[in-house]
PDB file of C-alpha atoms in Angstrom:
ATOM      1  CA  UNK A   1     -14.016  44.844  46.471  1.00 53.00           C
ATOM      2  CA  UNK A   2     -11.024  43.131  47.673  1.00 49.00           C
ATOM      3  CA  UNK A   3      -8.591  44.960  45.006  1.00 48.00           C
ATOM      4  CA  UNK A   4     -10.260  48.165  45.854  1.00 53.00           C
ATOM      5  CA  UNK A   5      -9.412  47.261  49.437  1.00 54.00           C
ATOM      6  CA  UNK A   6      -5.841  46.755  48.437  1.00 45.00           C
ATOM      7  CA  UNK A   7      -5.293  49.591  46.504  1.00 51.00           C
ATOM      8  CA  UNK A   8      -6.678  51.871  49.473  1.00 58.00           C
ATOM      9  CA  UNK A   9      -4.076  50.399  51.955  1.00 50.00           C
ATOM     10  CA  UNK A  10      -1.094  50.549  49.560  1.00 47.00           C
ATOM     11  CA  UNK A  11      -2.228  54.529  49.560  1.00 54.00           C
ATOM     12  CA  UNK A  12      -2.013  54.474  52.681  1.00 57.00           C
ATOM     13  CA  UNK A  13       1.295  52.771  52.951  1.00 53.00           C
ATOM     14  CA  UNK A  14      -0.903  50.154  55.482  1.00 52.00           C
ATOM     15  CA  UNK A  15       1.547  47.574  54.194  1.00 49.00           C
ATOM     16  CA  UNK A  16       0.195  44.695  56.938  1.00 58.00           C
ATOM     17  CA  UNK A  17      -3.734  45.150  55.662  1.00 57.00           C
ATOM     18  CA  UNK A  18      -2.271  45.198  52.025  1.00 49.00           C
ATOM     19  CA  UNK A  19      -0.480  42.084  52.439  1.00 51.00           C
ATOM     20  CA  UNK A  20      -3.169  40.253  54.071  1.00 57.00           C
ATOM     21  CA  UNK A  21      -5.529  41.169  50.945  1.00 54.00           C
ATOM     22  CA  UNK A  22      -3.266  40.539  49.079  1.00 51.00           C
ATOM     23  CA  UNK A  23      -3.177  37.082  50.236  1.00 54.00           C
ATOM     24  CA  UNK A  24      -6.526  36.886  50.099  1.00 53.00           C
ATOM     25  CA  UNK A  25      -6.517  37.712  46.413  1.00 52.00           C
ATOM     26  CA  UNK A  26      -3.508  34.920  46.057  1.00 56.00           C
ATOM     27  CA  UNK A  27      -5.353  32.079  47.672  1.00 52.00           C
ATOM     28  CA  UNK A  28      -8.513  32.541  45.826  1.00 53.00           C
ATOM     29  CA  UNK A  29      -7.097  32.561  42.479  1.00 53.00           C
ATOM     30  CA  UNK A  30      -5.103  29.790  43.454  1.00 53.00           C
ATOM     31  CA  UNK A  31      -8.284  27.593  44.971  1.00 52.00           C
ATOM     32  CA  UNK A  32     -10.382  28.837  41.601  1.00 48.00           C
ATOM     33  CA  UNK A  33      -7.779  26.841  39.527  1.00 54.00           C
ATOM     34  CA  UNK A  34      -7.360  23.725  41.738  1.00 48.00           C
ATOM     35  CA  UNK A  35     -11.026  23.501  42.207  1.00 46.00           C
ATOM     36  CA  UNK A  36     -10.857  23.635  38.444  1.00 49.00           C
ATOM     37  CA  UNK A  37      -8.361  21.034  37.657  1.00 56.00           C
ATOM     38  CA  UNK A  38     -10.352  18.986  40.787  1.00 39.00           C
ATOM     39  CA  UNK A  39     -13.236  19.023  38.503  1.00 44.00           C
ATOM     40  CA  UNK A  40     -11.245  18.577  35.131  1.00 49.00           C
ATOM     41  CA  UNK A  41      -9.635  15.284  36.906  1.00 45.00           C
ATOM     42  CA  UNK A  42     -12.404  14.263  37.727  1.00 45.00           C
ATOM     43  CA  UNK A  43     -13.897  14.478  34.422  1.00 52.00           C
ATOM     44  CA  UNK A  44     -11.190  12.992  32.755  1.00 52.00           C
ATOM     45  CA  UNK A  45     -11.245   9.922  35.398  1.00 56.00           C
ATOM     46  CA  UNK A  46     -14.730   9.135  34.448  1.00 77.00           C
ATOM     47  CA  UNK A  47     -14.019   9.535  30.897  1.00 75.00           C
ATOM     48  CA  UNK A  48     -11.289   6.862  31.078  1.00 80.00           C
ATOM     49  CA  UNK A  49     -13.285   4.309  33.376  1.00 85.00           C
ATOM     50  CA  UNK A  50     -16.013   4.828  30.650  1.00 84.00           C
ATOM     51  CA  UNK A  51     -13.931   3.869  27.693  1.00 85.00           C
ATOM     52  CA  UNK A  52     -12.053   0.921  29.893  1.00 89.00           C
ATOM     53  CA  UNK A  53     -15.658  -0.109  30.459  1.00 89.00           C
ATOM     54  CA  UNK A  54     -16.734   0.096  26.601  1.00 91.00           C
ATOM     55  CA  UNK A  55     -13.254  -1.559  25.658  1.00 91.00           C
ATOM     56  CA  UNK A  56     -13.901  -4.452  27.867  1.00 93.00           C
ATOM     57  CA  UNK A  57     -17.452  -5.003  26.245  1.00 93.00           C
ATOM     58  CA  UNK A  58     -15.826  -4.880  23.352  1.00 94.00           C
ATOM     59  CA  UNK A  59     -12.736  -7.333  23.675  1.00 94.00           C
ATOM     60  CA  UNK A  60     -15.719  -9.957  25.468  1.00 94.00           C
ATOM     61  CA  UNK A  61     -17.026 -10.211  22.035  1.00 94.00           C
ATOM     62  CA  UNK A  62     -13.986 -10.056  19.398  1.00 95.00           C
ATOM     63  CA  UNK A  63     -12.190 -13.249  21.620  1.00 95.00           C
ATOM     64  CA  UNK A  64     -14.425 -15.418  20.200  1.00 95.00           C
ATOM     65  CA  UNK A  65     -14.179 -14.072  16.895  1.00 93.00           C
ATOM     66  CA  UNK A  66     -10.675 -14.390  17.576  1.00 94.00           C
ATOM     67  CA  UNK A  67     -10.340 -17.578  18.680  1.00 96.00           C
ATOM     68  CA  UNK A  68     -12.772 -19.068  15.599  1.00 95.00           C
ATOM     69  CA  UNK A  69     -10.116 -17.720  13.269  1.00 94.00           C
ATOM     70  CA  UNK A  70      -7.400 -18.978  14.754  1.00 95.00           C
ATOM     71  CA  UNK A  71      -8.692 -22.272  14.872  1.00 95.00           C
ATOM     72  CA  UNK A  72      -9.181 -22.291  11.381  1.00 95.00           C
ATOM     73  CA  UNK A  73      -6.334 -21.028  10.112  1.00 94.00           C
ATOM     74  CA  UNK A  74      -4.682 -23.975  12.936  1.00 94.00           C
ATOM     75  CA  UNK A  75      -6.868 -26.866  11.372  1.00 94.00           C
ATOM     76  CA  UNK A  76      -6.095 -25.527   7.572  1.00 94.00           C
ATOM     77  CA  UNK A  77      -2.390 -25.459   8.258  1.00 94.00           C
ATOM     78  CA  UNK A  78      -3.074 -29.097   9.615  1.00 95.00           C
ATOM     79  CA  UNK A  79      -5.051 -30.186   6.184  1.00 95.00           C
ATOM     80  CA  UNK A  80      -1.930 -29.011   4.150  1.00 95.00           C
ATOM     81  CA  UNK A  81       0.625 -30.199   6.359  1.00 95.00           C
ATOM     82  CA  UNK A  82      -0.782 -33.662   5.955  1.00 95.00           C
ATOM     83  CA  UNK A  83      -1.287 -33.073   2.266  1.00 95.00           C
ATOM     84  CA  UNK A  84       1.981 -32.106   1.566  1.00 94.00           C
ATOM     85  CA  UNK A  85       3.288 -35.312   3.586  1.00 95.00           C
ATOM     86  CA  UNK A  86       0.772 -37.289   0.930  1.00 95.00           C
ATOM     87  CA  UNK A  87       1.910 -35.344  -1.898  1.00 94.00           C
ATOM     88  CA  UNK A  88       5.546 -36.388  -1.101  1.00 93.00           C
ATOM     89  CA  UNK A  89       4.767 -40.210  -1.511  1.00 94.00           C
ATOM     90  CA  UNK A  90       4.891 -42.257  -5.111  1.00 93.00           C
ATOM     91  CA  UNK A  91       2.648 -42.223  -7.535  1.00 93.00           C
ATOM     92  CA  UNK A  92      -0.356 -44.294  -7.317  1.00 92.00           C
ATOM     93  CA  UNK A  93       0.257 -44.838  -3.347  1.00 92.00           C
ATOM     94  CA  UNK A  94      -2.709 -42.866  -1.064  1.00 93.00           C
ATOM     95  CA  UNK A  95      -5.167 -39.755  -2.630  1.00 94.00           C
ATOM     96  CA  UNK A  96      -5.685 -37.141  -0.916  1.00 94.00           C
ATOM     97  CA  UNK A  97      -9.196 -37.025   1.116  1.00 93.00           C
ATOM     98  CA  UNK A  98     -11.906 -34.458   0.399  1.00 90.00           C
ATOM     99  CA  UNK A  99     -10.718 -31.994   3.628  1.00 92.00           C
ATOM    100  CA  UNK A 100      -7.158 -32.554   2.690  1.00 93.00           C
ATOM    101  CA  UNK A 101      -8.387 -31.253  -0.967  1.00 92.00           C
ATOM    102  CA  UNK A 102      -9.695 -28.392   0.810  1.00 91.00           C
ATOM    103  CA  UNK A 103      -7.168 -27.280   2.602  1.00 93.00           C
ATOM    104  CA  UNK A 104      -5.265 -26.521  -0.032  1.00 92.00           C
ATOM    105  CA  UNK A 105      -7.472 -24.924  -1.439  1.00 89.00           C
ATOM    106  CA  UNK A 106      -8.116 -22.381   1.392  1.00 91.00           C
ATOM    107  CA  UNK A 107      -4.018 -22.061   2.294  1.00 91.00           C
ATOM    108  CA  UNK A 108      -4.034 -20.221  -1.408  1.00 88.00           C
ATOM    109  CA  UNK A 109      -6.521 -17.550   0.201  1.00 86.00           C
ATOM    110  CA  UNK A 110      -5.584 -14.974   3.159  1.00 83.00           C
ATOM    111  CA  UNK A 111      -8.858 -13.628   3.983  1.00 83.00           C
ATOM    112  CA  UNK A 112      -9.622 -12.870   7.675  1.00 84.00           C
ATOM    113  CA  UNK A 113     -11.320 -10.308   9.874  1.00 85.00           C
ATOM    114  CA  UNK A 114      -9.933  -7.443  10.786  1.00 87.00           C
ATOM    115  CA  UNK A 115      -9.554  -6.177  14.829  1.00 89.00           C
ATOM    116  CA  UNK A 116     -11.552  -3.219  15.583  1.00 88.00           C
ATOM    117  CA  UNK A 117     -11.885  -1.614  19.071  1.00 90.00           C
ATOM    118  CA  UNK A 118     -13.236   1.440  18.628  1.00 90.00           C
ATOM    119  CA  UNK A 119     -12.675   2.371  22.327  1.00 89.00           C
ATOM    120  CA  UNK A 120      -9.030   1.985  22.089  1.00 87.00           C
ATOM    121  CA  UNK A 121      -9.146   3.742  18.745  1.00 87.00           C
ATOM    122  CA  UNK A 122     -10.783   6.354  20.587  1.00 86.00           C
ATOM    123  CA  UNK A 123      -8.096   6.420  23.306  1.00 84.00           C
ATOM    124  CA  UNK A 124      -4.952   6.270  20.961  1.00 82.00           C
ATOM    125  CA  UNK A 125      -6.592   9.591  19.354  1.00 82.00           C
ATOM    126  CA  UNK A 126      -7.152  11.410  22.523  1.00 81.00           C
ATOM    127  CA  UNK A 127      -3.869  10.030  24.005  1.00 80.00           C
ATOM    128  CA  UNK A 128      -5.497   8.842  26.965  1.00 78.00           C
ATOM    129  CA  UNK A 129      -3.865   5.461  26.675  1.00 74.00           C
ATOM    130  CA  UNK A 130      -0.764   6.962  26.935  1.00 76.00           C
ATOM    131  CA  UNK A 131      -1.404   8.521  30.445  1.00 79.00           C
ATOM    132  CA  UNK A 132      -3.089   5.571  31.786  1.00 83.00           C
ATOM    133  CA  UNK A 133      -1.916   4.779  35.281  1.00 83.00           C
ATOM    134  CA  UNK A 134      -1.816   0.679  35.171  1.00 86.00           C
ATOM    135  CA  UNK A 135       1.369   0.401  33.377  1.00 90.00           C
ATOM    136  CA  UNK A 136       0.896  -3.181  32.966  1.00 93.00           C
ATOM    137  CA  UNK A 137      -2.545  -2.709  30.887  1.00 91.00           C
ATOM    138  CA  UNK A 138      -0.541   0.616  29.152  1.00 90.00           C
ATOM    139  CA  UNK A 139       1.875  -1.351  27.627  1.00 92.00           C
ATOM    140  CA  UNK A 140      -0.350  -4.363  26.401  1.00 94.00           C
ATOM    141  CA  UNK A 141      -2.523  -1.998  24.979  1.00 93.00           C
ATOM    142  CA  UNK A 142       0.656  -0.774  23.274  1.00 92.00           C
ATOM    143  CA  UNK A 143       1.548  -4.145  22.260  1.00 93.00           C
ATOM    144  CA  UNK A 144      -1.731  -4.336  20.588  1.00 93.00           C
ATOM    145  CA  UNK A 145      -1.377  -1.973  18.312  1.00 90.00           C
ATOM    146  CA  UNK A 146       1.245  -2.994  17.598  1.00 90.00           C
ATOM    147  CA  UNK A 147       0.615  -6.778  16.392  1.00 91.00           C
ATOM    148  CA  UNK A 148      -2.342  -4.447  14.474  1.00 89.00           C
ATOM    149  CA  UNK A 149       0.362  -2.400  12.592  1.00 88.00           C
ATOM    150  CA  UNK A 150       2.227  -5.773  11.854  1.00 87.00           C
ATOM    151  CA  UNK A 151      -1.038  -7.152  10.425  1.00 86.00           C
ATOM    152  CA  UNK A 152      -1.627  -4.413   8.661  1.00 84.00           C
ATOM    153  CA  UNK A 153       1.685  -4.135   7.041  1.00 85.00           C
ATOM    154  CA  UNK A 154       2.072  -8.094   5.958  1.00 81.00           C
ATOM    155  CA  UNK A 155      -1.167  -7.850   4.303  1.00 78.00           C
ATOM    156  CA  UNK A 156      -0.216  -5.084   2.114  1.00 81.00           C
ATOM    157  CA  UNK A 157       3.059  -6.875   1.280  1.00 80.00           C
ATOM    158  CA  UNK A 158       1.631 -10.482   0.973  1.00 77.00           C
ATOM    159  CA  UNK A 159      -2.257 -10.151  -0.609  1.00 73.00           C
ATOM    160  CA  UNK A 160      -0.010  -8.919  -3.935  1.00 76.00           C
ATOM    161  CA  UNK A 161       1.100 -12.187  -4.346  1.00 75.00           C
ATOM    162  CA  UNK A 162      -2.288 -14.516  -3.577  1.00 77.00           C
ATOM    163  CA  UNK A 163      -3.123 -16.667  -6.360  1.00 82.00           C
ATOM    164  CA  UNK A 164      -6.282 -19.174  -6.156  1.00 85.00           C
ATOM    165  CA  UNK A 165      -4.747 -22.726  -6.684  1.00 88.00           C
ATOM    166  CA  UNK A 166      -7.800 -23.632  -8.457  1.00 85.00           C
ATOM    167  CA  UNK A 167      -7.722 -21.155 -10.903  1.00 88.00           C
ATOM    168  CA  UNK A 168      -3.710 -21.546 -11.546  1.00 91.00           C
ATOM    169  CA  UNK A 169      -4.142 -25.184 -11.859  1.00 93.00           C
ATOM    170  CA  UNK A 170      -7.338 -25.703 -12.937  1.00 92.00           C
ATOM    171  CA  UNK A 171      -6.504 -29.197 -14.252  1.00 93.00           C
ATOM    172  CA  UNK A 172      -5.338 -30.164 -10.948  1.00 94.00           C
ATOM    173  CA  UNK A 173      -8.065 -29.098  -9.106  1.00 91.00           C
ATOM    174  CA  UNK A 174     -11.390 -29.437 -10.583  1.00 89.00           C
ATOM    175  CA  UNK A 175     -14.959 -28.557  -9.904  1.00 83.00           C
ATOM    176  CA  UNK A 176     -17.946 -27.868 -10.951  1.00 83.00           C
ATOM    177  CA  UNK A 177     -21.438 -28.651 -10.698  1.00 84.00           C
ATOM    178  CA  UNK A 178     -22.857 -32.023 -10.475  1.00 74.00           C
ATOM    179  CA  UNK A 179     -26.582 -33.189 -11.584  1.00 78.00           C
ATOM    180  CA  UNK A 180     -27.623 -32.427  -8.012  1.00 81.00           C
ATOM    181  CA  UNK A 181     -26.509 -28.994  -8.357  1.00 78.00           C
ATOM    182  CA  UNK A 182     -24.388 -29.249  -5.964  1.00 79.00           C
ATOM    183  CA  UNK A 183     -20.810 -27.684  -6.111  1.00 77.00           C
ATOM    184  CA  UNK A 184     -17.989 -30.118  -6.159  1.00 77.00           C
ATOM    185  CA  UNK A 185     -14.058 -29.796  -6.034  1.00 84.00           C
ATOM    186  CA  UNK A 186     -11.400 -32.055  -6.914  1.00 89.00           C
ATOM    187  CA  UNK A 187      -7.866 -33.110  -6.421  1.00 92.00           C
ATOM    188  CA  UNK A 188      -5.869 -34.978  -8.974  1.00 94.00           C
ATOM    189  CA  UNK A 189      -3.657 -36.668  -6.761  1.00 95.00           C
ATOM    190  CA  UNK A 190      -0.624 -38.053  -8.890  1.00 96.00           C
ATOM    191  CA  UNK A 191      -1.165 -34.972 -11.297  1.00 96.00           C
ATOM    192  CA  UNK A 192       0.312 -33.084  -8.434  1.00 95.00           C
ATOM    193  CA  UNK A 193       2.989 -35.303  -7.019  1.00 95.00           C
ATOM    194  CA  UNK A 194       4.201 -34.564 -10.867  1.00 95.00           C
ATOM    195  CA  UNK A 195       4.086 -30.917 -11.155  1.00 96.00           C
ATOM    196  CA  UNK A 196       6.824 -29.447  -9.227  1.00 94.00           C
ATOM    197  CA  UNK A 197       5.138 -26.258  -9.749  1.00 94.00           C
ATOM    198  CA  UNK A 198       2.544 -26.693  -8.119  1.00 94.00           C
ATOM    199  CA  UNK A 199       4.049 -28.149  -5.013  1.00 94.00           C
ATOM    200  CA  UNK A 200       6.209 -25.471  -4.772  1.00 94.00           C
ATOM    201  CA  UNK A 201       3.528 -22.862  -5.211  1.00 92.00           C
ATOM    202  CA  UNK A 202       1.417 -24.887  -2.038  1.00 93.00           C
ATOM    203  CA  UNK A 203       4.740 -24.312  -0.252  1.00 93.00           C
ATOM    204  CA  UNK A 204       5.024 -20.268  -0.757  1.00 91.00           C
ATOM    205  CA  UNK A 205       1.246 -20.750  -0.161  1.00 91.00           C
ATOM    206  CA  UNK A 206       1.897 -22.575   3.315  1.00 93.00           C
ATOM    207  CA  UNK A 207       4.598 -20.298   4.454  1.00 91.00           C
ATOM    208  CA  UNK A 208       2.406 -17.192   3.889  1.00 89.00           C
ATOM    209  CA  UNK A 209      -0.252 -18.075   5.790  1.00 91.00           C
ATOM    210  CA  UNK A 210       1.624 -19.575   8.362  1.00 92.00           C
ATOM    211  CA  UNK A 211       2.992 -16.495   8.843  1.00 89.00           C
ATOM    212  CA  UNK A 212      -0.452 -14.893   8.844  1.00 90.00           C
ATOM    213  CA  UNK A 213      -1.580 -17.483  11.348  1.00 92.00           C
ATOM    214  CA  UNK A 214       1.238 -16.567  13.715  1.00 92.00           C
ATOM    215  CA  UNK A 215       0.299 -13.004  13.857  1.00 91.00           C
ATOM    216  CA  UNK A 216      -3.558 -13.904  14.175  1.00 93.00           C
ATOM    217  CA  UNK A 217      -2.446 -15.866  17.213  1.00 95.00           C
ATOM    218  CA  UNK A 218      -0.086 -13.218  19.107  1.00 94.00           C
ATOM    219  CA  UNK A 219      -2.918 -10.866  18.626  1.00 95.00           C
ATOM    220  CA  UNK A 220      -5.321 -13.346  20.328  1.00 96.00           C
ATOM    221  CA  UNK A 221      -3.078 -13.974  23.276  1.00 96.00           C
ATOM    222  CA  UNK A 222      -2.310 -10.113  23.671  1.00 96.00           C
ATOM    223  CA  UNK A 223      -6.152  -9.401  23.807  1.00 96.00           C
ATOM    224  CA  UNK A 224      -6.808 -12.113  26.366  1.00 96.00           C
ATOM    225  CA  UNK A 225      -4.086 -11.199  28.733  1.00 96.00           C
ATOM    226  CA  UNK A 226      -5.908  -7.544  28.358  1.00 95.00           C
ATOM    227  CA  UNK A 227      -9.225  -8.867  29.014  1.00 95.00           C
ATOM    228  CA  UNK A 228      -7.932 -10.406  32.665  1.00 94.00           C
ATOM    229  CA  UNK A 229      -6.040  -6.821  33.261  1.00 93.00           C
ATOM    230  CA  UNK A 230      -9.180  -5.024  32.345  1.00 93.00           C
ATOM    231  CA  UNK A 231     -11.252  -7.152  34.874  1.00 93.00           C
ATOM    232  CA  UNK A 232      -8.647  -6.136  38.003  1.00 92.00           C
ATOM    233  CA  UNK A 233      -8.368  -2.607  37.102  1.00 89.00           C
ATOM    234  CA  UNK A 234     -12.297  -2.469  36.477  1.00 89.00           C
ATOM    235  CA  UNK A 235     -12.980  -5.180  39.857  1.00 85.00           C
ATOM    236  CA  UNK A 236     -15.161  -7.243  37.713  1.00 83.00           C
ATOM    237  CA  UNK A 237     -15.241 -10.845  38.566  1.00 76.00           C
ATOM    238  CA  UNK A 238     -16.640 -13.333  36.353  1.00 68.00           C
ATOM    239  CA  UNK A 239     -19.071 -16.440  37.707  1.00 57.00           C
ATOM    240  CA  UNK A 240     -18.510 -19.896  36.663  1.00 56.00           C
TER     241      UNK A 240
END
């Protein structure tokens, strides 16, 4: 009606009742789309304060994970540290202890579980983490992925080169089964202060999963400082 209006006075030449229709027409095509993009924000903000939400669930449980892991890999690189420092003394002078034993043992393996956040996996797809207005929680979110990447990328140039200790040097490290049933493992103390090999094999060993470690650890830190950023921007606050 209002175009048929506006046709009728540009007939007419009534150039004053076109323009005001015309206006008309202007404004409420203009308040149709802002209306729109009103609703689309608002969408969209509801959309990201559910995923914030979901992410914080999510990062409440993988900390402890987290922090498990890097505990262990700490207390193993302790174990071989302490070992080595054994291993460097003469023959016949102190064994090494059962955990020591262990731990090299486990510095020969690079097992550990994977980071996964599904919410921010969702985010990186949709982009939303790019548009996020915190910039502080944008760019440790960023950082995140990053130490994932890195993880990613050291265990597809450094799980090539695991070998078991045990099974290289089966002589130096025993086990078995004993009457019990029970599984035991052993170290041949003086065999190894002898076998340069092997030392230096413990030593590649150390250095890999020290490096392993260190990533394991930045990632811990970065998801912790997102945890506190995710409880100001979310307003959540946390009884002791």
């Amino acid at each position: 009606m209002i175009l048929g209006r506006l046709f009728n006075h540009l007939k007419t030449a009534n150039w004053q009742s076109a323009f005001i229709e015309l206006v008309v027409v202007v404004a409420g095509v203009y308040g149709a789309f802002e209306l729109e993009r009103w609703g689309e924000d608002r969408r969209d903000a509801r959309y990201e304060q559910v995923l914030l939400e979901q992410l914080h669930g999510e990062i409440v449980l993988a900390i402890p994970v987290m922090e498990e892991q890097v505990l262990d890999f700490t207390e193993t690189q302790t174990g071989v540290q302490l070992a080595a420092s054994i291993l460097m003394q003469d023959i016949g002078s102190v064994e090494l202890d059962s955990s020591q034993c262990d731990s090299l043992f486990r510095v020969s393996i690079l097992r550990y579980t994977p980071l996964t956040l599904t919410s921010l996996e969702e985010m990186a797809t949709s982009g939303m983490h790019s548009e996020l207005d915190d910039q502080e929680l944008k760019v440790l979110l960023f950082i995140l992925q990053r130490n994932t990447r890195d993880l990613s990328s050291f265990n597809q140039l450094v799980l090539p080169q695991q070998r078991i200790l045990m099974d290289m040097y089966p002589e130096l490290i025993p086990r078995g089964i004993d009457s019990n049933g029970a599984h035991f493992m052993n170290c041949d103390t003086d065999g190894m202060r002898i076998n340069q090999g092997f030392i230096n094999h413990v030593m590649s060993d150390f250095g890999r999963y020290r490096g392993l470690s260190n990533r394991l650890s930045e990632q811990l830190e970065t998801l912790i400082q997102i945890h506190g950023r995710l409880d100001q921007v979310l307003k959540i606050e946390h009884v002791d």
